[in-house]
Coordinates of C-alpha atoms and ligand atoms in Angstrom, one line a residue:
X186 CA -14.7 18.2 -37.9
X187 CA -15.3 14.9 -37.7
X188 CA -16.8 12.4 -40.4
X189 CA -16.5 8.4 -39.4
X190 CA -19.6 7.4 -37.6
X191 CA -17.7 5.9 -34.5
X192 CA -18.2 7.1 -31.2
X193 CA -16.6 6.9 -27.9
X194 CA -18.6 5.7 -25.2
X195 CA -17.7 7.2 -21.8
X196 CA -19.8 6.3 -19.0
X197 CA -19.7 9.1 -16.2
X198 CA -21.5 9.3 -13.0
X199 CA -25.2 10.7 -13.2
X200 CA -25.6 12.4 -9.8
X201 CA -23.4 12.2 -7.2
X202 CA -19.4 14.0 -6.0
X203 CA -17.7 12.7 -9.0
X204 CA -20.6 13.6 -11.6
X205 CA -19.8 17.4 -12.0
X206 CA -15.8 17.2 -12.5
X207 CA -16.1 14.5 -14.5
X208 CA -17.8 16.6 -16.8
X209 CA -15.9 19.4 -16.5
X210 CA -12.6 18.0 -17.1
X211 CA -14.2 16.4 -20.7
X212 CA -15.4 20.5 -21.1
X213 CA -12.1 22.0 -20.5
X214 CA -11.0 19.7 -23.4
X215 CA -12.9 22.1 -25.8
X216 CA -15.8 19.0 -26.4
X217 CA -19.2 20.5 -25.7
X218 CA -22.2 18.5 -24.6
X219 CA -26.0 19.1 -22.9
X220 CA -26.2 18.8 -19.5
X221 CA -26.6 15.0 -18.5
X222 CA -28.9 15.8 -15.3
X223 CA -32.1 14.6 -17.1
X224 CA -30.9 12.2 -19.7
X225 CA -29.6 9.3 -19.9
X226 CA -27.4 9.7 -22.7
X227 CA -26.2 12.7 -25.0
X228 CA -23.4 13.2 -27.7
X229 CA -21.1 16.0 -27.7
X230 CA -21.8 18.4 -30.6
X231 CA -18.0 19.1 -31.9
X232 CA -15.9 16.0 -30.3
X233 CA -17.1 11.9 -31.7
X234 CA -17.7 11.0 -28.4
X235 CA -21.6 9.6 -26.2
X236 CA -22.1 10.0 -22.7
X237 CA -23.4 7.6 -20.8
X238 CA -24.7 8.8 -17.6
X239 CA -24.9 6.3 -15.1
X240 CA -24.8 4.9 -11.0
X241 CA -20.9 5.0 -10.3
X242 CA -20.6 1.9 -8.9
X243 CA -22.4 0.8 -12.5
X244 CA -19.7 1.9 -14.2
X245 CA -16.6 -0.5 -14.2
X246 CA -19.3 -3.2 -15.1
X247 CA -20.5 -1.2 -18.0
X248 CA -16.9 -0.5 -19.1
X249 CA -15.9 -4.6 -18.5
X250 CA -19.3 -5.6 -20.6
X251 CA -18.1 -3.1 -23.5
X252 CA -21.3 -1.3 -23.2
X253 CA -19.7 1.8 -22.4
X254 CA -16.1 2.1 -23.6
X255 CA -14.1 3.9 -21.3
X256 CA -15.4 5.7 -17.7
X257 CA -14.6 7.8 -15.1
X258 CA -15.3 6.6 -11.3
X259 CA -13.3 6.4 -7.8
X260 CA -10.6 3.7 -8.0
X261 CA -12.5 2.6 -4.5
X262 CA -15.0 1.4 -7.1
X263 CA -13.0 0.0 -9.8
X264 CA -10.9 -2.2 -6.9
X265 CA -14.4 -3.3 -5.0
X266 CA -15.7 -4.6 -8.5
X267 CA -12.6 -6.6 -8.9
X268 CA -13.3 -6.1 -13.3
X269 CA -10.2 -6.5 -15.3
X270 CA -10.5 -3.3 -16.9
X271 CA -7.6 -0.6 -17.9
X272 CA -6.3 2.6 -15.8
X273 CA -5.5 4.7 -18.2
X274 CA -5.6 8.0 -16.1
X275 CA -5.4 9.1 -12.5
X276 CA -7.7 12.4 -12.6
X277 CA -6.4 13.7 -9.0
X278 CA -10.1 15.2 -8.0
X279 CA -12.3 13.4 -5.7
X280 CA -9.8 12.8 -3.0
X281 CA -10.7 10.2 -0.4
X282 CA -10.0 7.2 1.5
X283 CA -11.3 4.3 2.8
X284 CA -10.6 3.9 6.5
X285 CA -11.1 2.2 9.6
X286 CA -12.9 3.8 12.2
X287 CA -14.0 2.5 15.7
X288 CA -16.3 3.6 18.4
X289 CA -14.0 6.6 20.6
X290 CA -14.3 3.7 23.8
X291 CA -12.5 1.0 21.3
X292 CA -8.7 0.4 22.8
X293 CA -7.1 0.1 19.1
X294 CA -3.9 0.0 18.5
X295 CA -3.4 -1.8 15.0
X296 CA -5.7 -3.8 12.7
X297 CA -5.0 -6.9 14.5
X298 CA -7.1 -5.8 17.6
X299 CA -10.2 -6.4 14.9
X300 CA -9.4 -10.0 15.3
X301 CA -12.7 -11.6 16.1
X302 CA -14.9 -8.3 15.9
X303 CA -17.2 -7.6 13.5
X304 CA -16.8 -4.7 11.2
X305 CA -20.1 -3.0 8.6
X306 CA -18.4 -1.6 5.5
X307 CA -19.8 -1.5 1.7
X308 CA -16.4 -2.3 0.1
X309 CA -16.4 -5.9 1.6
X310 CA -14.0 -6.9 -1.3
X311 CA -11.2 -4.5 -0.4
X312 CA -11.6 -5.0 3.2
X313 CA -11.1 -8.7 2.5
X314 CA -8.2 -8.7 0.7
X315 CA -6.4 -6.2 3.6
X316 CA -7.8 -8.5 6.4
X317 CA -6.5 -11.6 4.7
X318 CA -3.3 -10.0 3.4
X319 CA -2.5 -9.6 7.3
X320 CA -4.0 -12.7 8.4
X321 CA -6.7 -11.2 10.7
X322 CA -9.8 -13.1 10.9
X323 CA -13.1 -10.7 11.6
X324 CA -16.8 -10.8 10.5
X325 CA -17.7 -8.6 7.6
X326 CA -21.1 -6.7 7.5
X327 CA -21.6 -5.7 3.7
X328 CA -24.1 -2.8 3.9
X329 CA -24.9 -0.2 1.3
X330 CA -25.1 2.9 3.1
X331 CA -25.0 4.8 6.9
X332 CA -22.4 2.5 7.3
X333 CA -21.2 5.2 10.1
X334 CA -24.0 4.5 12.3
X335 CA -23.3 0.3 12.7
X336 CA -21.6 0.5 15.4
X337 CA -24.2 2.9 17.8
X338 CA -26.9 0.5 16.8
X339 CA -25.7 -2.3 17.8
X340 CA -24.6 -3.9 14.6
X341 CA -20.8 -4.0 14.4
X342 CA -17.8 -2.8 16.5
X343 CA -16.4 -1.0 13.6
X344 CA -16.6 0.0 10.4
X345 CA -14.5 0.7 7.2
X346 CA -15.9 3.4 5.1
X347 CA -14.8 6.2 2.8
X348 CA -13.5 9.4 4.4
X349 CA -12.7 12.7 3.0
X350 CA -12.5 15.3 5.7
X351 CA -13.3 13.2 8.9
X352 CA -16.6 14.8 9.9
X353 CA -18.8 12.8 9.4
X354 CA -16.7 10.4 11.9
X355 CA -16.2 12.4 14.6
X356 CA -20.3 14.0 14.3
X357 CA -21.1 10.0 15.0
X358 CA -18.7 9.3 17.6
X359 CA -15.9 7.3 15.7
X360 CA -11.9 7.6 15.4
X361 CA -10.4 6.9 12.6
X362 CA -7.4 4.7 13.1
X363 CA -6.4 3.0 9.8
X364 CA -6.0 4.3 5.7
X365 CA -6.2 0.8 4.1
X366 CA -6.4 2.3 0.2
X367 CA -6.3 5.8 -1.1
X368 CA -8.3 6.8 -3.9
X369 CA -9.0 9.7 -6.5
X370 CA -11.2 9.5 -9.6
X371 CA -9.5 7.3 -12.3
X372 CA -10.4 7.0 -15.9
X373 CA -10.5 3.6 -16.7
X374 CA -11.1 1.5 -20.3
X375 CA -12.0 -2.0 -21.7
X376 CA -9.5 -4.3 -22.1
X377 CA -7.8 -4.2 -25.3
X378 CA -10.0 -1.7 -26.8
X379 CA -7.2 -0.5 -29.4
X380 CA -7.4 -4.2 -30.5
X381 CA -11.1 -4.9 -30.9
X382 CA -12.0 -1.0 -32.0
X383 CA -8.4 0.5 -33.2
X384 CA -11.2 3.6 -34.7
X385 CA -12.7 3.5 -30.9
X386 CA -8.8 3.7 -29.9
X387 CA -7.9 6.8 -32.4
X388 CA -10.6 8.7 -30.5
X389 CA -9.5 8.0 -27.0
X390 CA -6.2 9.0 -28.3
X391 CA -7.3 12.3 -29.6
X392 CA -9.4 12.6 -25.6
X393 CA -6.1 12.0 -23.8
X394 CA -3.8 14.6 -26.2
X395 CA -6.6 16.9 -25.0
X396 CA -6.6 15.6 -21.3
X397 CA -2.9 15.6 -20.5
X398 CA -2.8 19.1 -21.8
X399 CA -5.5 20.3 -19.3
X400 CA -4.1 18.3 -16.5
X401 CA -1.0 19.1 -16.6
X402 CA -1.5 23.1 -16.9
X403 CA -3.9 22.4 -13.7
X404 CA -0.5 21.4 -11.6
X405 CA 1.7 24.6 -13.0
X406 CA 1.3 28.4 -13.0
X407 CA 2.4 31.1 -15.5
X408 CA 4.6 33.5 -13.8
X409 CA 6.0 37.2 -15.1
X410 CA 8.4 39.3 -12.8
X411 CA 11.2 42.0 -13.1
X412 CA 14.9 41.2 -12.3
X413 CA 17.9 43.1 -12.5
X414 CA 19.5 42.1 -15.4
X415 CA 22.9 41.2 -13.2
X416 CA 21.9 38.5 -11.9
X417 CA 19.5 36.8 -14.9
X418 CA 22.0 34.0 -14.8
X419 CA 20.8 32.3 -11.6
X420 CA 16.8 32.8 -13.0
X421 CA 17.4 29.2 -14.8
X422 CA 18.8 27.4 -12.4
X423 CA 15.5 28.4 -9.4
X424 CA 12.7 28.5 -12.5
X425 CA 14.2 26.7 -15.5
X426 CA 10.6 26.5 -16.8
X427 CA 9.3 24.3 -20.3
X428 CA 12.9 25.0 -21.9
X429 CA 14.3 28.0 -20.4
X430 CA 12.8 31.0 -19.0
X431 CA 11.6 34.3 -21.6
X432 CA 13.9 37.3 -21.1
X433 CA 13.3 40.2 -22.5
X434 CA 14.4 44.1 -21.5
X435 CA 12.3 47.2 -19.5
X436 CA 12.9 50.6 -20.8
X437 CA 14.3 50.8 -17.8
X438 CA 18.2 50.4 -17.8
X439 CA 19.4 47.6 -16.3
X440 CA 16.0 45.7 -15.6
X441 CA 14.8 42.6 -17.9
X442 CA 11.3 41.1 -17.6
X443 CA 11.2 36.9 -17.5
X444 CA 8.1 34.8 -17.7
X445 CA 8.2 31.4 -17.2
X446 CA 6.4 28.3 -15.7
X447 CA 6.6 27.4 -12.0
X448 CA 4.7 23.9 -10.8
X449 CA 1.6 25.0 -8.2
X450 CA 3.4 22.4 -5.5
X451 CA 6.9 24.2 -5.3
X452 CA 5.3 28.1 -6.0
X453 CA 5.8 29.4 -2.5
X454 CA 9.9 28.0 -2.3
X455 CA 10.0 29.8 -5.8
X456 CA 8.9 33.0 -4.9
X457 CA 11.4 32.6 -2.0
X458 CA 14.3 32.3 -3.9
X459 CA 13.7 35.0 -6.6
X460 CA 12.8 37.2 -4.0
X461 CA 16.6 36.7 -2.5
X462 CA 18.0 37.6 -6.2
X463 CA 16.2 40.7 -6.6
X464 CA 12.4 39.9 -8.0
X465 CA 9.7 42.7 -8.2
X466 CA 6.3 43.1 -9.3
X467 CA 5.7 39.2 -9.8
X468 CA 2.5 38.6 -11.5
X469 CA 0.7 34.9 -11.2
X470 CA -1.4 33.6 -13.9
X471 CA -3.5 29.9 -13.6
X472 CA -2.8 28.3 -17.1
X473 CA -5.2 26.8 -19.2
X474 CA -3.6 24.1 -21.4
X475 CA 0.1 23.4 -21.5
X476 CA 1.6 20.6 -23.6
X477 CA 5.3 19.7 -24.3
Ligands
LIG108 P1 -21.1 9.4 -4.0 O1 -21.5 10.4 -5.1 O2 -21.3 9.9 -2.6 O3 -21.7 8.1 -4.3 O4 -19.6 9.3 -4.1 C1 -19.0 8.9 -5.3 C2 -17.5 8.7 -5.2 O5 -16.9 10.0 -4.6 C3 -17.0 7.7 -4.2 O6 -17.1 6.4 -4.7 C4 -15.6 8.1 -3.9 O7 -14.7 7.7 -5.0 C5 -15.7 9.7 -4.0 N1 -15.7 10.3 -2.6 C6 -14.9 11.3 -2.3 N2 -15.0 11.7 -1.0 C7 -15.9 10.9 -0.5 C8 -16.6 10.8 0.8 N3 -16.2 11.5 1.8 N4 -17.5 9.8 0.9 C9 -17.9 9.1 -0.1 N5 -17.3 9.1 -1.3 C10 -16.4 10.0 -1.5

């Protein structure tokens, strides 16, 4: 329980695809909360922390000014605002990237061919900064949204515009032919908040034990299988898990049961391997927090 009056502010979005797994991931830290659909702002019940719910591309502006302390948004964002504001964590969900596309007619063949074309996008800032960076000079178009239809009205020749699968692309006629940034959701902070608000800092500290530990169970499974006992010796050297894998005998003679952790990424090479010394009966289990 928690006595100090001091709260975290954390700005998250109010509607939109980063609103609901921003939430959850602050949930699967064990901090409960209302849900923030018709409010504007709520407190957790069992964690000193306020939500602030709030237009993403409000939110690294909010975090700059101090009104909200920390917040969770698309690094798209946080780059297009140009704030100086901390990264403290990359939160993996909400995969995209921001891409140029061009009309399927366009012969492209690098970003130079966009030399003297004009080009609708609503991250005019990060654009920029690529065009310049390669010394291409073309007209930019800020515009806030249906940036995919510019170029069948007549407005641009292209566009640069935040992709995640590619459908809505190809559904309006466009290639895409240039990634110029990747981005996930990113928790970002005010400058220097351990400095002006150390209590403020404490908290976030507390958030981030919490975090990690949900995180980092997210990218690993807990695995249990039988092995002959024979050849146990070359089980630490394919899964060598936290510290070393569990071993412990079956009633049956000459079998031992291990359970260990695998990472999700290199699972299938895994199950290879201990397949070719012998596994059986491998059972999978999604972990729910894992720290060191
Ligand atoms: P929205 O709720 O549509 O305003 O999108 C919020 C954020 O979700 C964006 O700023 C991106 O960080 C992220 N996002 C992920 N995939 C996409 C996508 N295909 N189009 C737009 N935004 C996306």
């Amino acid at each position: 329980m928690f006595t100090s009056k001091t709260r975290l502010r954390i700005a998250v979005q109010k509607k939109g695809r980063l609103s609901e797994k921003s939430q959850d991931i602050i949930r699967s830290c064990g901090i409960e909360f209302g849900n923030g659909s018709r409010v504007l702002k709520n407190e957790a019940y069992n964690f000193p922390i306020e939500f602030l719910y709030l237009r993403d591309d409000d939110i690294p502006g909010y975090v700059y000014d101090g009104i909200a302390d920390i917040g969770i948004v698309g690094r798209n964002e946080a780059a297009e605002k140009q704030f100086d504001v901390d990264y403290i964590r990359d939160l993996g969900f909400s995969k995209c990237r921001l891409s140029i596309a061009v009309p399927n007619s366009f012969p492209y063949n690098s970003l130079e061919d966009l030399q003297g074309h004009e080009i609708a996008t609503s991250y005019p800032n990060i654009l920029r900064a690529c065009l310049d960076e390669r010394g291409i000079k073309a007209g930019i178009h800020e515009i806030s949204g249906s940036v995919e239809i510019a170029p069948a009205i007549g407005l641009t020749d292209a566009i640069c515009d935040l992709v995640s699968t590619g459908s809505t692309l190809i559904s309006n006629g466009l290639k895409e032919v240039d990634v110029i940034f990747r981005s996930t959701a990113v928790m970002i902070a005010q400058k220097d908040l351990g400095k002006k608000d150390p209590e403020k800092q404490k908290i976030l500290d507390r958030l981030l034990v919490r975090m990690d530990a949900v995180m980092k169970a997210r990218d690993y499974k807990y695995i249990v299988f039988n092995l002959p006992t024979d050849h146990i010796d070359q089980v630490s050297k394919i899964v060598p898990g936290m510290k070393s894998p569990t071993v412990t005998p079956l009633y049956e003679k000459g079998w031992s049961s291990v359970q260990t952790v695998v990472k999700e990424d290199d699972f299938w090479d895994v199950f290879e391997a201990l397949k070719k010394i012998g596994a059986q009966g491998m059972l999978v289990t999604a972990i729910e927090k894992m720290t060191i």
